[in-house]
């Protein structure tokens, strides 16, 4: 029995690796299926055929696509992310600090959202059917149903326009001291926390309710256990896998959320970099940013699966 | 001495989907004396479990106690607030569930769950509770009583879990224990041992029991008195002997009759060419190993012969391979060895390769009519499809045939527009049979088709099968774990144990089974005689006596 | 014998119980559907016409929803925006769900290698965050309405596949599937006649949810300037155009946001409060 856990985890990791391969394939080809080709885009429509041919050669565009894909992916493994079309800087250099900024934003959101959302999700499951539960449920449905930019604009309207507590835009370089930090991060973090928490509340609530409906919780009730004992001792340990899964999936919402939030608040993160790269059609930069996001998602989901395997009592 | 349990005019209501309130228990009154075992017997939906649960002041979600008193040791459980009820649960009244496998929390070691009652109610220090639990394990004849509590529920067998659930109920020294069909999910040979353990322990501690069951023979072994429930009302209540020997109520008589099936008019065994001949069939699961056989062999070289118009029964406990054998014959699971001859011609091992006519002539009826009938289709569509598929019937011809099929299985024609969800269990099983008949088969494989049905309903289905056989000259292969069902209909019985065929016997020779396992199996089937269990030798002795003799 | 009082509403007489929340949600959805269909005749002004000297004008008679950053009538722009938001999303969700559900049921019924390969591929596609996918495609091939519809449906096919496959796998374990198989039935009958009728309810609910996701993604892309391109504008693009009015809480930026929210929230609420078929066993014998 015990040997099953490592083999299950290994299996999960192999699947993650395979998925990553398929994803990188998809990313590469989605960004390479241009109507014109890269050389034309770079040089513009008015470029001479000779100039285009020369650039094609220089960029190895004459080679078959598969070969270019393999070279590209090999480069990724060596940390060579290529050179930006737009300003000829190494992609790695462009991304460096920006990635750190995005991670700060995501980390801060996680620290706030996870405890908040799990508390709300689990307590509303415990008191299901009550007014409290209904308010939480309706609020989460509301938040889930609107785009991030609506949450963001609402937050700006509320905190910056009506209440005038915070400035509407993140002013970077001003992040000194607590107030400075608050000014830079408050709006983006508030917006992201709303979205992430709503997802997490919904999923963790469902996970706990599902375990509360099992015969073993009924059995514990018939042994005279209190409501809190039913939830904390009997339901939660079994809901752990689904809850971790809920946390991971909700956090992956961050990946989509930051794209909007960084743009709207002009926050210098990797998502903003990517949106800008899209408007300049800077493909190497787009590809690298996309891979960062996909790896982030896979890390989250795989970690959740591994934790679920480890916490499954039947595999002990 | 006043009775420990006094139920007076108990009413329980439930809310239906449409929000209507329906009475499901309509004024039940009864007493249970200290140390007495009271059995509740009735079919599903009779309210027997609902009444028993009210002793714990509990009604399942969607139901509530609407009136009356449920006094346990003088306290009215129906009137208490939830907090007070919780204090009584586990200490005065305890509960043993139908499926211990589902009722044990998979994430917590068994011992922690067994002594949880002492923690919740602060009855004794954990060390003392553990010692007491080990004593109970020993008294319930569990193997390795000192360490079995360290395991997790999934590491222990079903029969052991059921006994562990009893230990969990008894740890708080309750005065009343509710047993909710505690042996229904077990094999007969296990059931005997579990019943015996329950009886010994509850008798020793003079605990009053409410024992809920649908099985009259099981109840006869353990109960002092029996209450017969139907439709939320008490039909009859009396001592076990009275109920068994002098039943007053028609429903009770029906229940008893179902236990004494009309003897099967045996077919004359002829030397005609066999309809089905299975020769050295082996079936397994998993990828093939080095020897070309699958990893796990569920059926190992089984042979059997079914002649036209005769029935063969396959009996065995869970894991014996009997259902796998049926599935291999039907072509659902490909066999890995041996061959199947049907009507003189060899059958492919997979249904995909068999001809449409071969598929038509060999039908299978599954155990659970709930899942065997597509809930999204009407009875008309369900019966109509094989008619169109095999016989090309459409329109009026098909409609007429559907009517005659419904007539054959004694269902009203008006049911054709209903969906399976709107039918009772017995009606669904009849539709299931009718669908097989629609193909006009020569042989029907019946896989545990009466197991999910109430006793009375099951007996009626068996009668129907016999009647159809007389009219249509069918043959059946009847797979069941229930000896009485097999005896009622089969000309030959094949006993399976751990994938092997242990013995093939014709019922006239049944009284002298030779193989020790067959003897154990047959002797484990409860009899209506209340002294049967006490007179039965322990399992090991029965096995030995058999193998010695 | 149950005699029902004559005052029972029609819905319960039909055997359904309708929840008031669901009814309100349905009305809102119906309203937007009608608007999307008849936007041309409903709009008081041509969408491109500048009729207000002021920009970000407030709500007033004749300009019921104020004016936008160029002084155009917001009401007309919202009404026509509904056409793009609802139309594109509806087209995309139809393609996504049709292909996802058919492939999902097929994978579940056929099983084996086909199932494994399809599940792996779709899982991999699913692990590309949806906005990112949209960004990449727009970067590569530019944004036009057909590209948007196709991209959105490709993004949401894996989800529909996964959902319907999971449902179909459960149905596939039922004995009636086995009965149909050993009757000799083929794939089209198995998925169309045996599985589909059992999963059609949840699949429609899933279609609704997916429609919401698509509306959100489309609005998000348009908000980033990568979705519907001028001169056309869906609701997301309207928010983008008028984001400058945010600082003075102009209706031009608030109203399109509200329009999106009413549509998406209503769909979610409708799914949670669908009329329930009353299965009252105690009524029928």
PDB file of N, CA, C and O in Angstrom, chain B residues 343-395:
ATOM      1  N   UNK B 343     -25.977 -23.089 -28.325  1.00  0.00           N
ATOM      2  CA  UNK B 343     -26.819 -23.644 -29.370  1.00  0.00           C
ATOM      3  C   UNK B 343     -25.969 -24.370 -30.417  1.00  0.00           C
ATOM      4  O   UNK B 343     -26.218 -24.279 -31.619  1.00  0.00           O
ATOM      5  N   UNK B 344     -24.933 -25.042 -29.929  1.00  0.00           N
ATOM      6  CA  UNK B 344     -24.114 -25.849 -30.826  1.00  0.00           C
ATOM      7  C   UNK B 344     -23.002 -25.120 -31.544  1.00  0.00           C
ATOM      8  O   UNK B 344     -22.190 -25.732 -32.227  1.00  0.00           O
ATOM      9  N   UNK B 345     -22.957 -23.766 -31.398  1.00  0.00           N
ATOM     10  CA  UNK B 345     -21.899 -23.038 -32.096  1.00  0.00           C
ATOM     11  C   UNK B 345     -21.047 -22.272 -31.103  1.00  0.00           C
ATOM     12  O   UNK B 345     -21.531 -21.784 -30.081  1.00  0.00           O
ATOM     13  N   UNK B 346     -19.780 -22.153 -31.443  1.00  0.00           N
ATOM     14  CA  UNK B 346     -18.885 -21.479 -30.514  1.00  0.00           C
ATOM     15  C   UNK B 346     -19.135 -19.972 -30.538  1.00  0.00           C
ATOM     16  O   UNK B 346     -19.327 -19.377 -31.581  1.00  0.00           O
ATOM     17  N   UNK B 347     -19.132 -19.375 -29.314  1.00  0.00           N
ATOM     18  CA  UNK B 347     -19.350 -17.934 -29.205  1.00  0.00           C
ATOM     19  C   UNK B 347     -18.016 -17.217 -29.095  1.00  0.00           C
ATOM     20  O   UNK B 347     -17.100 -17.695 -28.428  1.00  0.00           O
ATOM     21  N   UNK B 348     -17.915 -16.069 -29.742  1.00  0.00           N
ATOM     22  CA  UNK B 348     -16.740 -15.227 -29.525  1.00  0.00           C
ATOM     23  C   UNK B 348     -16.745 -14.766 -28.086  1.00  0.00           C
ATOM     24  O   UNK B 348     -17.788 -14.605 -27.464  1.00  0.00           O
ATOM     25  N   UNK B 349     -15.535 -14.510 -27.547  1.00  0.00           N
ATOM     26  CA  UNK B 349     -15.488 -14.108 -26.136  1.00  0.00           C
ATOM     27  C   UNK B 349     -15.981 -12.687 -25.929  1.00  0.00           C
ATOM     28  O   UNK B 349     -16.365 -12.302 -24.835  1.00  0.00           O
ATOM     29  N   UNK B 350     -15.993 -11.867 -26.989  1.00  0.00           N
ATOM     30  CA  UNK B 350     -16.440 -10.491 -26.815  1.00  0.00           C
ATOM     31  C   UNK B 350     -17.753 -10.269 -27.571  1.00  0.00           C
ATOM     32  O   UNK B 350     -17.906 -10.705 -28.707  1.00  0.00           O
ATOM     33  N   UNK B 351     -18.687  -9.595 -26.906  1.00  0.00           N
ATOM     34  CA  UNK B 351     -20.013  -9.377 -27.498  1.00  0.00           C
ATOM     35  C   UNK B 351     -19.925  -8.639 -28.832  1.00  0.00           C
ATOM     36  O   UNK B 351     -20.749  -8.827 -29.708  1.00  0.00           O
ATOM     37  N   UNK B 352     -18.898  -7.813 -29.000  1.00  0.00           N
ATOM     38  CA  UNK B 352     -18.728  -7.058 -30.242  1.00  0.00           C
ATOM     39  C   UNK B 352     -18.628  -7.962 -31.461  1.00  0.00           C
ATOM     40  O   UNK B 352     -19.039  -7.600 -32.550  1.00  0.00           O
ATOM     41  N   UNK B 353     -17.997  -9.134 -31.260  1.00  0.00           N
ATOM     42  CA  UNK B 353     -17.761  -9.996 -32.408  1.00  0.00           C
ATOM     43  C   UNK B 353     -18.912 -10.984 -32.628  1.00  0.00           C
ATOM     44  O   UNK B 353     -18.916 -11.708 -33.620  1.00  0.00           O
ATOM     45  N   UNK B 354     -19.839 -11.042 -31.681  1.00  0.00           N
ATOM     46  CA  UNK B 354     -20.934 -11.997 -31.842  1.00  0.00           C
ATOM     47  C   UNK B 354     -21.947 -11.463 -32.835  1.00  0.00           C
ATOM     48  O   UNK B 354     -22.105 -10.246 -32.983  1.00  0.00           O
ATOM     49  N   UNK B 355     -22.658 -12.381 -33.479  1.00  0.00           N
ATOM     50  CA  UNK B 355     -23.649 -11.943 -34.459  1.00  0.00           C
ATOM     51  C   UNK B 355     -24.867 -11.389 -33.723  1.00  0.00           C
ATOM     52  O   UNK B 355     -25.094 -11.691 -32.550  1.00  0.00           O
ATOM     53  N   UNK B 356     -25.629 -10.588 -34.406  1.00  0.00           N
ATOM     54  CA  UNK B 356     -26.784  -9.963 -33.794  1.00  0.00           C
ATOM     55  C   UNK B 356     -27.769 -11.022 -33.295  1.00  0.00           C
ATOM     56  O   UNK B 356     -28.396 -10.855 -32.248  1.00  0.00           O
ATOM     57  N   UNK B 357     -27.857 -12.116 -34.029  1.00  0.00           N
ATOM     58  CA  UNK B 357     -28.786 -13.165 -33.617  1.00  0.00           C
ATOM     59  C   UNK B 357     -28.311 -13.861 -32.347  1.00  0.00           C
ATOM     60  O   UNK B 357     -29.113 -14.221 -31.484  1.00  0.00           O
ATOM     61  N   UNK B 358     -27.002 -14.057 -32.251  1.00  0.00           N
ATOM     62  CA  UNK B 358     -26.469 -14.666 -31.026  1.00  0.00           C
ATOM     63  C   UNK B 358     -26.716 -13.748 -29.830  1.00  0.00           C
ATOM     64  O   UNK B 358     -27.095 -14.206 -28.752  1.00  0.00           O
ATOM     65  N   UNK B 359     -26.507 -12.452 -30.035  1.00  0.00           N
ATOM     66  CA  UNK B 359     -26.746 -11.496 -28.956  1.00  0.00           C
ATOM     67  C   UNK B 359     -28.208 -11.532 -28.534  1.00  0.00           C
ATOM     68  O   UNK B 359     -28.536 -11.465 -27.359  1.00  0.00           O
ATOM     69  N   UNK B 360     -29.080 -11.659 -29.524  1.00  0.00           N
ATOM     70  CA  UNK B 360     -30.511 -11.658 -29.248  1.00  0.00           C
ATOM     71  C   UNK B 360     -30.928 -12.858 -28.416  1.00  0.00           C
ATOM     72  O   UNK B 360     -31.725 -12.749 -27.485  1.00  0.00           O
ATOM     73  N   UNK B 361     -30.348 -14.015 -28.757  1.00  0.00           N
ATOM     74  CA  UNK B 361     -30.800 -15.247 -28.103  1.00  0.00           C
ATOM     75  C   UNK B 361     -30.287 -15.417 -26.684  1.00  0.00           C
ATOM     76  O   UNK B 361     -30.789 -16.230 -25.928  1.00  0.00           O
ATOM     77  N   UNK B 362     -29.230 -14.649 -26.340  1.00  0.00           N
ATOM     78  CA  UNK B 362     -28.671 -14.762 -24.995  1.00  0.00           C
ATOM     79  C   UNK B 362     -28.785 -13.403 -24.324  1.00  0.00           C
ATOM     80  O   UNK B 362     -28.029 -12.486 -24.634  1.00  0.00           O
ATOM     81  N   UNK B 363     -29.760 -13.242 -23.452  1.00  0.00           N
ATOM     82  CA  UNK B 363     -29.974 -11.952 -22.805  1.00  0.00           C
ATOM     83  C   UNK B 363     -29.504 -12.004 -21.358  1.00  0.00           C
ATOM     84  O   UNK B 363     -29.416 -13.065 -20.744  1.00  0.00           O
ATOM     85  N   UNK B 364     -29.167 -10.821 -20.835  1.00  0.00           N
ATOM     86  CA  UNK B 364     -28.773 -10.759 -19.430  1.00  0.00           C
ATOM     87  C   UNK B 364     -29.643  -9.727 -18.718  1.00  0.00           C
ATOM     88  O   UNK B 364     -29.993  -8.691 -19.281  1.00  0.00           O
ATOM     89  N   UNK B 365     -30.055 -10.067 -17.501  1.00  0.00           N
ATOM     90  CA  UNK B 365     -30.835  -9.142 -16.676  1.00  0.00           C
ATOM     91  C   UNK B 365     -29.993  -8.810 -15.453  1.00  0.00           C
ATOM     92  O   UNK B 365     -29.491  -9.706 -14.780  1.00  0.00           O
ATOM     93  N   UNK B 366     -29.810  -7.512 -15.216  1.00  0.00           N
ATOM     94  CA  UNK B 366     -28.915  -7.102 -14.133  1.00  0.00           C
ATOM     95  C   UNK B 366     -29.633  -6.929 -12.807  1.00  0.00           C
ATOM     96  O   UNK B 366     -30.844  -6.750 -12.752  1.00  0.00           O
ATOM     97  N   UNK B 367     -28.817  -6.899 -11.752  1.00  0.00           N
ATOM     98  CA  UNK B 367     -29.321  -6.823 -10.391  1.00  0.00           C
ATOM     99  C   UNK B 367     -30.108  -5.545 -10.117  1.00  0.00           C
ATOM    100  O   UNK B 367     -31.219  -5.590  -9.616  1.00  0.00           O
ATOM    101  N   UNK B 368     -29.484  -4.400 -10.441  1.00  0.00           N
ATOM    102  CA  UNK B 368     -30.102  -3.142 -10.044  1.00  0.00           C
ATOM    103  C   UNK B 368     -30.938  -2.584 -11.186  1.00  0.00           C
ATOM    104  O   UNK B 368     -30.410  -2.014 -12.119  1.00  0.00           O
ATOM    105  N   UNK B 369     -32.243  -2.738 -11.062  1.00  0.00           N
ATOM    106  CA  UNK B 369     -33.109  -2.204 -12.110  1.00  0.00           C
ATOM    107  C   UNK B 369     -32.973  -0.694 -12.196  1.00  0.00           C
ATOM    108  O   UNK B 369     -33.190  -0.108 -13.241  1.00  0.00           O
ATOM    109  N   UNK B 370     -32.564  -0.070 -11.076  1.00  0.00           N
ATOM    110  CA  UNK B 370     -32.366   1.381 -11.081  1.00  0.00           C
ATOM    111  C   UNK B 370     -31.362   1.810 -12.137  1.00  0.00           C
ATOM    112  O   UNK B 370     -31.544   2.827 -12.795  1.00  0.00           O
ATOM    113  N   UNK B 371     -30.283   1.071 -12.255  1.00  0.00           N
ATOM    114  CA  UNK B 371     -29.252   1.479 -13.201  1.00  0.00           C
ATOM    115  C   UNK B 371     -29.359   0.719 -14.509  1.00  0.00           C
ATOM    116  O   UNK B 371     -28.739   1.085 -15.486  1.00  0.00           O
ATOM    117  N   UNK B 372     -30.167  -0.334 -14.536  1.00  0.00           N
ATOM    118  CA  UNK B 372     -30.295  -1.102 -15.777  1.00  0.00           C
ATOM    119  C   UNK B 372     -31.309  -0.474 -16.726  1.00  0.00           C
ATOM    120  O   UNK B 372     -31.330  -0.795 -17.903  1.00  0.00           O
ATOM    121  N   UNK B 373     -32.162   0.392 -16.194  1.00  0.00           N
ATOM    122  CA  UNK B 373     -33.137   1.081 -17.043  1.00  0.00           C
ATOM    123  C   UNK B 373     -32.724   2.543 -17.153  1.00  0.00           C
ATOM    124  O   UNK B 373     -32.464   3.190 -16.138  1.00  0.00           O
ATOM    125  N   UNK B 374     -32.645   3.044 -18.357  1.00  0.00           N
ATOM    126  CA  UNK B 374     -32.246   4.432 -18.564  1.00  0.00           C
ATOM    127  C   UNK B 374     -33.307   5.368 -17.987  1.00  0.00           C
ATOM    128  O   UNK B 374     -34.438   5.395 -18.462  1.00  0.00           O
ATOM    129  N   UNK B 375     -32.944   6.143 -16.938  1.00  0.00           N
ATOM    130  CA  UNK B 375     -33.954   6.953 -16.249  1.00  0.00           C
ATOM    131  C   UNK B 375     -34.542   8.058 -17.128  1.00  0.00           C
ATOM    132  O   UNK B 375     -35.578   8.614 -16.808  1.00  0.00           O
ATOM    133  N   UNK B 376     -33.878   8.365 -18.246  1.00  0.00           N
ATOM    134  CA  UNK B 376     -34.362   9.462 -19.092  1.00  0.00           C
ATOM    135  C   UNK B 376     -35.360   8.988 -20.144  1.00  0.00           C
ATOM    136  O   UNK B 376     -35.848   9.777 -20.930  1.00  0.00           O
ATOM    137  N   UNK B 377     -35.633   7.680 -20.175  1.00  0.00           N
ATOM    138  CA  UNK B 377     -36.522   7.183 -21.222  1.00  0.00           C
ATOM    139  C   UNK B 377     -37.800   6.602 -20.626  1.00  0.00           C
ATOM    140  O   UNK B 377     -37.800   6.128 -19.493  1.00  0.00           O
ATOM    141  N   UNK B 378     -38.846   6.606 -21.427  1.00  0.00           N
ATOM    142  CA  UNK B 378     -40.094   6.016 -20.956  1.00  0.00           C
ATOM    143  C   UNK B 378     -40.017   4.496 -21.110  1.00  0.00           C
ATOM    144  O   UNK B 378     -39.191   3.976 -21.863  1.00  0.00           O
ATOM    145  N   UNK B 379     -40.892   3.808 -20.381  1.00  0.00           N
ATOM    146  CA  UNK B 379     -40.925   2.353 -20.436  1.00  0.00           C
ATOM    147  C   UNK B 379     -41.144   1.899 -21.888  1.00  0.00           C
ATOM    148  O   UNK B 379     -40.530   0.951 -22.365  1.00  0.00           O
ATOM    149  N   UNK B 380     -41.994   2.664 -22.594  1.00  0.00           N
ATOM    150  CA  UNK B 380     -42.294   2.370 -23.994  1.00  0.00           C
ATOM    151  C   UNK B 380     -41.015   2.382 -24.838  1.00  0.00           C
ATOM    152  O   UNK B 380     -40.767   1.481 -25.626  1.00  0.00           O
ATOM    153  N   UNK B 381     -40.191   3.429 -24.634  1.00  0.00           N
ATOM    154  CA  UNK B 381     -38.942   3.517 -25.395  1.00  0.00           C
ATOM    155  C   UNK B 381     -37.984   2.397 -25.021  1.00  0.00           C
ATOM    156  O   UNK B 381     -37.287   1.836 -25.872  1.00  0.00           O
ATOM    157  N   UNK B 382     -37.954   2.079 -23.719  1.00  0.00           N
ATOM    158  CA  UNK B 382     -37.026   1.048 -23.250  1.00  0.00           C
ATOM    159  C   UNK B 382     -37.382  -0.308 -23.860  1.00  0.00           C
ATOM    160  O   UNK B 382     -36.514  -1.049 -24.320  1.00  0.00           O
ATOM    161  N   UNK B 383     -38.689  -0.624 -23.860  1.00  0.00           N
ATOM    162  CA  UNK B 383     -39.098  -1.925 -24.399  1.00  0.00           C
ATOM    163  C   UNK B 383     -39.111  -1.908 -25.933  1.00  0.00           C
ATOM    164  O   UNK B 383     -38.909  -2.931 -26.585  1.00  0.00           O
ATOM    165  N   UNK B 384     -39.340  -0.726 -26.504  1.00  0.00           N
ATOM    166  CA  UNK B 384     -39.467  -0.625 -27.950  1.00  0.00           C
ATOM    167  C   UNK B 384     -38.147  -0.801 -28.680  1.00  0.00           C
ATOM    168  O   UNK B 384     -38.111  -1.341 -29.790  1.00  0.00           O
ATOM    169  N   UNK B 385     -37.056  -0.360 -28.069  1.00  0.00           N
ATOM    170  CA  UNK B 385     -35.769  -0.390 -28.766  1.00  0.00           C
ATOM    171  C   UNK B 385     -35.348  -1.805 -29.199  1.00  0.00           C
ATOM    172  O   UNK B 385     -35.031  -2.017 -30.370  1.00  0.00           O
ATOM    173  N   UNK B 386     -35.345  -2.809 -28.276  1.00  0.00           N
ATOM    174  CA  UNK B 386     -34.964  -4.144 -28.767  1.00  0.00           C
ATOM    175  C   UNK B 386     -35.918  -4.671 -29.828  1.00  0.00           C
ATOM    176  O   UNK B 386     -35.496  -5.415 -30.723  1.00  0.00           O
ATOM    177  N   UNK B 387     -37.189  -4.270 -29.768  1.00  0.00           N
ATOM    178  CA  UNK B 387     -38.147  -4.727 -30.783  1.00  0.00           C
ATOM    179  C   UNK B 387     -37.754  -4.190 -32.159  1.00  0.00           C
ATOM    180  O   UNK B 387     -37.792  -4.905 -33.157  1.00  0.00           O
ATOM    181  N   UNK B 388     -37.378  -2.915 -32.193  1.00  0.00           N
ATOM    182  CA  UNK B 388     -36.947  -2.325 -33.458  1.00  0.00           C
ATOM    183  C   UNK B 388     -35.583  -2.868 -33.875  1.00  0.00           C
ATOM    184  O   UNK B 388     -35.353  -3.202 -35.032  1.00  0.00           O
ATOM    185  N   UNK B 389     -34.712  -2.950 -32.909  1.00  0.00           N
ATOM    186  CA  UNK B 389     -33.328  -3.321 -33.196  1.00  0.00           C
ATOM    187  C   UNK B 389     -33.212  -4.762 -33.705  1.00  0.00           C
ATOM    188  O   UNK B 389     -32.527  -5.038 -34.677  1.00  0.00           O
ATOM    189  N   UNK B 390     -33.902  -5.669 -33.026  1.00  0.00           N
ATOM    190  CA  UNK B 390     -33.761  -7.081 -33.398  1.00  0.00           C
ATOM    191  C   UNK B 390     -34.806  -7.532 -34.412  1.00  0.00           C
ATOM    192  O   UNK B 390     -34.564  -8.384 -35.240  1.00  0.00           O
ATOM    193  N   UNK B 391     -36.018  -6.995 -34.279  1.00  0.00           N
ATOM    194  CA  UNK B 391     -37.108  -7.537 -35.085  1.00  0.00           C
ATOM    195  C   UNK B 391     -37.642  -6.544 -36.102  1.00  0.00           C
ATOM    196  O   UNK B 391     -38.594  -6.842 -36.818  1.00  0.00           O
ATOM    197  N   UNK B 392     -37.085  -5.331 -36.114  1.00  0.00           N
ATOM    198  CA  UNK B 392     -37.516  -4.332 -37.089  1.00  0.00           C
ATOM    199  C   UNK B 392     -38.949  -3.872 -36.904  1.00  0.00           C
ATOM    200  O   UNK B 392     -39.557  -3.360 -37.830  1.00  0.00           O
ATOM    201  N   UNK B 393     -39.489  -4.048 -35.698  1.00  0.00           N
ATOM    202  CA  UNK B 393     -40.877  -3.632 -35.474  1.00  0.00           C
ATOM    203  C   UNK B 393     -40.976  -2.123 -35.334  1.00  0.00           C
ATOM    204  O   UNK B 393     -40.129  -1.484 -34.718  1.00  0.00           O
ATOM    205  N   UNK B 394     -42.016  -1.540 -35.908  1.00  0.00           N
ATOM    206  CA  UNK B 394     -42.247  -0.100 -35.784  1.00  0.00           C
ATOM    207  C   UNK B 394     -43.739   0.153 -35.629  1.00  0.00           C
ATOM    208  O   UNK B 394     -44.549  -0.743 -35.848  1.00  0.00           O
ATOM    209  N   UNK B 395     -44.052   1.382 -35.224  1.00  0.00           N
ATOM    210  CA  UNK B 395     -45.444   1.835 -35.217  1.00  0.00           C
ATOM    211  C   UNK B 395     -46.392   0.929 -34.452  1.00  0.00           C
ATOM    212  O   UNK B 395     -46.101   0.538 -33.326  1.00  0.00           O
TER     213      UNK B 395
END
